[in-house]
Short mmCIF file of C-alpha atoms in Angstrom, two decimals:
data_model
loop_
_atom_site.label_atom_id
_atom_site.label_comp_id
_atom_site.label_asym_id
_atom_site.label_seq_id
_atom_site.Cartn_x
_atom_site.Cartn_y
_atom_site.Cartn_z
CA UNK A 1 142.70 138.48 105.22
CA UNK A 2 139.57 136.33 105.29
CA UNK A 3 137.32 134.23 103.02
CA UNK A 4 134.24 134.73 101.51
CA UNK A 5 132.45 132.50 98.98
CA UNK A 6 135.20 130.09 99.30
CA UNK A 7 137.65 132.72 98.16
CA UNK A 8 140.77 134.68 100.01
CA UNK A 9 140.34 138.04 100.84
CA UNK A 10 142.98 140.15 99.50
CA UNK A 11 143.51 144.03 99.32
CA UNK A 12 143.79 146.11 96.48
CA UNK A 13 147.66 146.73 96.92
CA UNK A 14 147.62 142.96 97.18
CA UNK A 15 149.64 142.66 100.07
CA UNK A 16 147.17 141.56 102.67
CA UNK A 17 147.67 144.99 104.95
CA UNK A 18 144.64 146.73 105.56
CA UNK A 19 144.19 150.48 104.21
CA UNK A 20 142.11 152.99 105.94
CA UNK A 21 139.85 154.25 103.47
CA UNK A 22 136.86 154.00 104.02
CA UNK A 23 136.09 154.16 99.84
CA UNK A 24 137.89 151.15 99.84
CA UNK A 25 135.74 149.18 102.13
CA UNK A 26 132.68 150.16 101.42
CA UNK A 27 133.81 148.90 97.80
CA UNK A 28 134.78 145.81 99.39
CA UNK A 29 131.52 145.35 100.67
CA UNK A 30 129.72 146.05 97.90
CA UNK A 31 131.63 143.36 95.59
CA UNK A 32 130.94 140.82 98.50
CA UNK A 33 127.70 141.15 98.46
CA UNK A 34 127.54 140.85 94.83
CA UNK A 35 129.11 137.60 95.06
CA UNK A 36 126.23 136.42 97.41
CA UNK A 37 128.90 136.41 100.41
CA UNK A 38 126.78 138.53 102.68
CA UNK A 39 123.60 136.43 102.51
CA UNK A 40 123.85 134.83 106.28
CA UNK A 41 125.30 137.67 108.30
CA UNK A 42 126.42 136.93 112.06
CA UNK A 43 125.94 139.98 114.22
CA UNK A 44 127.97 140.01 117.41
CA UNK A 45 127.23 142.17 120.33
CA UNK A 46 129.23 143.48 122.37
CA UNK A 47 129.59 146.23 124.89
CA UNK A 48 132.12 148.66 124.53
CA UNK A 49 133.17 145.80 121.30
CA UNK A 50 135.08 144.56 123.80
CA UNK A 51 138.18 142.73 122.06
CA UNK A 52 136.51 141.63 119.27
CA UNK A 53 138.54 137.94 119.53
CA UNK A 54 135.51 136.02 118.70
CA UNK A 55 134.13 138.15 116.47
CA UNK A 56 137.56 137.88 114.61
CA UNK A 57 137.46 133.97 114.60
CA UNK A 58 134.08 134.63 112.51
CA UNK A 59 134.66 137.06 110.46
CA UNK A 60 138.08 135.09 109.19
CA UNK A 61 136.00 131.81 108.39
CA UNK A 62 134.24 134.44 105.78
CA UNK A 63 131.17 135.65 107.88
CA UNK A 64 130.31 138.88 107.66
CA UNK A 65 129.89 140.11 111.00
CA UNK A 66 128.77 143.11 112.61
CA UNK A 67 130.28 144.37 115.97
CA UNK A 68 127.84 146.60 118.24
CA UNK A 69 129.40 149.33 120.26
CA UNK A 70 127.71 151.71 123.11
CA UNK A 71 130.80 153.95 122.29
CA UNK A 72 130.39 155.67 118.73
CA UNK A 73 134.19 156.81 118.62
CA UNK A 74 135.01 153.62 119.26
CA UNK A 75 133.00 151.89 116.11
CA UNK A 76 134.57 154.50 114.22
CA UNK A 77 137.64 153.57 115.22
CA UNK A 78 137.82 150.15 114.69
CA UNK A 79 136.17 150.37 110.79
CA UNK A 80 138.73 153.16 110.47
CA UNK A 81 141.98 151.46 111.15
CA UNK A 82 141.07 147.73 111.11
CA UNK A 83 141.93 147.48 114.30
CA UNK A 84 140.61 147.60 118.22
CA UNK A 85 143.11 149.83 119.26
CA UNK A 86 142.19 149.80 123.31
CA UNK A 87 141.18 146.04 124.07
CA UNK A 88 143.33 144.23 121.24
CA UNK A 89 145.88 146.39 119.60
CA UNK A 90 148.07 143.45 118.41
CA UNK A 91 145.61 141.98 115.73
CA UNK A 92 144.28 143.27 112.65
CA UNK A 93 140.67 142.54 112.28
CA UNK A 94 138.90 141.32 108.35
CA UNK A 95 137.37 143.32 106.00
CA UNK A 96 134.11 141.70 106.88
CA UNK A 97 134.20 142.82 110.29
CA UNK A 98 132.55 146.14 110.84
CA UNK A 99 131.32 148.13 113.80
CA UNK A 100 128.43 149.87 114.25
CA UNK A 101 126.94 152.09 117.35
CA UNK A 102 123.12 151.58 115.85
CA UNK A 103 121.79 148.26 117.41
CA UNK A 104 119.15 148.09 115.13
CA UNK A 105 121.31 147.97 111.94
CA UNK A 106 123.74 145.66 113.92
CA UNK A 107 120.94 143.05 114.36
CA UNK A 108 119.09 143.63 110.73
CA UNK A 109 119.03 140.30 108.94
CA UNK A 110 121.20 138.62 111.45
CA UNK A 111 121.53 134.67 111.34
CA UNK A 112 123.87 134.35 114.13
CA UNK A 113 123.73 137.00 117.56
CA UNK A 114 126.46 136.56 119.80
CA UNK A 115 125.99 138.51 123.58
CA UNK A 116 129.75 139.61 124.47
CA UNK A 117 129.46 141.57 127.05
CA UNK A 118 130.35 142.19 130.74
CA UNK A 119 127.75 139.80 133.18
CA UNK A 120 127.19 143.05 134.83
CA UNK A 121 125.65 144.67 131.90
CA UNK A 122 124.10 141.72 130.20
CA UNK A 123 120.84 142.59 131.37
CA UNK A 124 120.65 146.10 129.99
CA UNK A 125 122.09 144.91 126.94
CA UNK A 126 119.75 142.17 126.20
CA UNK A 127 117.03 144.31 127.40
CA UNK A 128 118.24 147.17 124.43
CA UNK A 129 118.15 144.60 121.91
CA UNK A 130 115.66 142.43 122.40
CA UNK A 131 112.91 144.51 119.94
CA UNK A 132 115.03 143.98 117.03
CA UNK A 133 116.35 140.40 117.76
CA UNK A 134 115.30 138.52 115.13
CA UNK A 135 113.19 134.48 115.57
CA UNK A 136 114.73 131.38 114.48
CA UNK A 137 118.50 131.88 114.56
CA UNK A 138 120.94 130.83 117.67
CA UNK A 139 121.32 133.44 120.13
CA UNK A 140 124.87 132.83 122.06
CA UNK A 141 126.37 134.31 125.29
CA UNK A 142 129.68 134.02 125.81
CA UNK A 143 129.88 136.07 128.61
CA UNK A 144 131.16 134.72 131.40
CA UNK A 145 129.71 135.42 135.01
CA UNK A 146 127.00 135.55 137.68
CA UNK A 147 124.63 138.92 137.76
CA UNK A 148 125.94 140.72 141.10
CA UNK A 149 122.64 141.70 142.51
CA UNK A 150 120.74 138.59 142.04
CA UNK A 151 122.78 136.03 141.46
CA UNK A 152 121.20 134.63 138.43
CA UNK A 153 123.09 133.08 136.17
CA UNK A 154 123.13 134.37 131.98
CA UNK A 155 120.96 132.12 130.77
CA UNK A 156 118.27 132.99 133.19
CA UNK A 157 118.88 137.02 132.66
CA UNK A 158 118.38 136.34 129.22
CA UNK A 159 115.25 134.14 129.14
CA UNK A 160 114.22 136.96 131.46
CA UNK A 161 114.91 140.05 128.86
CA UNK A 162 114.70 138.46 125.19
CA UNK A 163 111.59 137.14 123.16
CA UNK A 164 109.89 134.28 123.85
CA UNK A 165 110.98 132.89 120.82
CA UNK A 166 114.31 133.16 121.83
CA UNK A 167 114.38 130.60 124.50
CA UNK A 168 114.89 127.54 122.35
CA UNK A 169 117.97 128.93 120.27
CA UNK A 170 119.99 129.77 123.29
CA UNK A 171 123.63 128.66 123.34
CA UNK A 172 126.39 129.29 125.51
CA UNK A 173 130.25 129.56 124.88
CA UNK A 174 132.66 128.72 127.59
CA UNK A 175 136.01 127.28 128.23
CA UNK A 176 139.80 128.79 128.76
CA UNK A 177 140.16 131.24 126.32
CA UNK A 178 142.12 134.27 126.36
CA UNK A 179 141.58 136.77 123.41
CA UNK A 180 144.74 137.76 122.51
CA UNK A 181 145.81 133.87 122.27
CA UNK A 182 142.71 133.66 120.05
CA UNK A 183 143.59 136.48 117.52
CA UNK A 184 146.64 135.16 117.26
CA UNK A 185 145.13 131.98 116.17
CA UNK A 186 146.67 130.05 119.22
CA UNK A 187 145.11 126.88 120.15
CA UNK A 188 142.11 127.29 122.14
CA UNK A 189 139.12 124.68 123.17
CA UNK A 190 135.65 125.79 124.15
CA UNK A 191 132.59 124.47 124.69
CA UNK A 192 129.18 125.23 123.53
CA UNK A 193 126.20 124.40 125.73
CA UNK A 194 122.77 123.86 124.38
CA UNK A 195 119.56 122.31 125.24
CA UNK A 196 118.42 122.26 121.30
CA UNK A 197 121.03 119.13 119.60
CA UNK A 198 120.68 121.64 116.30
CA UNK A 199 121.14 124.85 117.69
CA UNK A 200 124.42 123.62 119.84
CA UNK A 201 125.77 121.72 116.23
CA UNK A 202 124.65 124.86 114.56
CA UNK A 203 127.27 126.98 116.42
CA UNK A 204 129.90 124.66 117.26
CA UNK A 205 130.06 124.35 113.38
CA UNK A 206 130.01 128.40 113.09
CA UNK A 207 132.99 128.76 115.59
CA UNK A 208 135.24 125.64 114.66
CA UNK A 209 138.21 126.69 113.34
CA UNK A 210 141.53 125.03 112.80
CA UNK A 211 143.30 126.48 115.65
CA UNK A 212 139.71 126.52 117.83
CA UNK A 213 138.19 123.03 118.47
CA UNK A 214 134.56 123.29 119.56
CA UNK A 215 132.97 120.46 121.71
CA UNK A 216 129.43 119.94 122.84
CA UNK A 217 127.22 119.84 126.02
CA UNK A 218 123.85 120.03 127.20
CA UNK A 219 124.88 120.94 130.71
CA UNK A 220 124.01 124.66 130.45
CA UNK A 221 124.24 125.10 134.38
CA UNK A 222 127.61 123.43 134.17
CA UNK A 223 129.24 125.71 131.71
CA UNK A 224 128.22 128.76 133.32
CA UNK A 225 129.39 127.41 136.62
CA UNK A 226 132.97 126.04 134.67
CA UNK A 227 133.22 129.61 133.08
CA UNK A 228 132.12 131.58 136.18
CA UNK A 229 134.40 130.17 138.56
CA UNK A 230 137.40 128.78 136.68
CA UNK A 231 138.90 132.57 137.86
CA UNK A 232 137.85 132.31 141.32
CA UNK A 233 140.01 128.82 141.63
CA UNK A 234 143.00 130.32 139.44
CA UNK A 235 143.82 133.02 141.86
CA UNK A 236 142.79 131.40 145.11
CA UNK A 237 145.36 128.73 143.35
CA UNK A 238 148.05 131.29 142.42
CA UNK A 239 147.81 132.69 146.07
CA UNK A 240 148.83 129.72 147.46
CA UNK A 241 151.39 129.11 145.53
CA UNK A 242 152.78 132.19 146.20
CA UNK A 243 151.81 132.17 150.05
CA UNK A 244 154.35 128.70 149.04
CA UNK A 245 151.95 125.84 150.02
CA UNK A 246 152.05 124.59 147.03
#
């Protein structure tokens, strides 16, 4: 269950599960937005929705989030059975966590956009969204990764493909975080780089959580590097410690 309002989620059968119907959420939606708990929406996108882990951590603090997907079936899916059956099948995801495969619905009246996706695709994706992201709100990547064919690092790729306007509210989330540690609400640190002291307090606040402690930085270059190459060094470690050099 999540919050909304400052109140607990529950469903109608009252035992926190999640039922299918799509009556039911819709109705669920409706009586949140009565309540005024849908006024700042956060609108997370992600190719493919990905795991939906951060999304989650959102959505549980009582945003109402929105979850793009290329892959209708897959949208369908996942605000059919609560759940993202193919990338994180062990957690069950809010009722205010929906998917949707239209990008312009999933950025309408967004005060939060989160990029999710693969570095290899970022481009395309920011490129897709950029006519309907809207001015003034944070814009975060938390992809982590290097563009293959030029080398450029995310924050350049999307200064490249966004607005203008968008330049200022860029963020970026990195650290040692594995998503199905963070649905199940394991402790995980990240850190949010920002040039803009408001923007990076703005979304450390959104994604601080009690099991997720959010710190500060405005190294952008270093928390790309930290989250692009903190892989490399794991398995050149592991395969020395399995080649036994220790």
């Amino acid at each position: 269950s999540g919050q909304a309002g400052g109140r607990r989620l529950r469903t109608p059968d009252g035992q926190g599960t999640r039922p299918t119907s799509d009556r039911v959420r819709e109705a669920l939606f409706s009586a949140l937005d009565a309540r005024g708990a849908l006024d700042e929406p956060c609108r997370v996108l992600d190719l493919w929705a990905g795991t939906g882990a951060l999304a989650r951590v959102l959505a549980t603090k009582g945003d109402f989030v929105h979850i793009w997907s290329r892959r209708e079936d897959l949208a369908a899916q996942i605000n059919g059975t609560g759940k993202n059956e193919r990338y994180l099948p062990s957690a069950t995801l809010p009722y205010s966590l929906r998917a949707t495969h239209d990008l312009k619905e999933a950025l309408k009246g967004a005060t939060m956009v989160v990029f999710v996706c693969p570095s290899h695709a970022t481009r395309e994706v920011a490129r897709l969204a950029a006519p309907f992201v809207p001015e003034g709100v944070p814009i975060v990547s938390a992809t982590k990764g290097i563009e293959n064919e030029s080398l450029m690092f995310i924050d350049e790729i999307l200064e490249a493909e966004l607005p203008a306007y968008c330049k200022k509210n860029l963020a970026f989330l990195s650290g040692p975080s594995f998503a199905k540690e963070l649905a199940a609400e394991l402790p995980t640190g990240v850190v949010i780089g920002s040039h803009d002291p408001h923007v990076r307090e703005v979304v450390m606040r959104r994604f601080h959580a009690p099991y997720m402690r959010t710190y500060g930085s405005d190294d952008i270059v270093g928390v790309e590097c930290g989250g692009a190459l903190k892989n490399v060094i794991a398995i050149g470690a592991g395969a020395a410690d399995g080649l036994g050099f220790g």
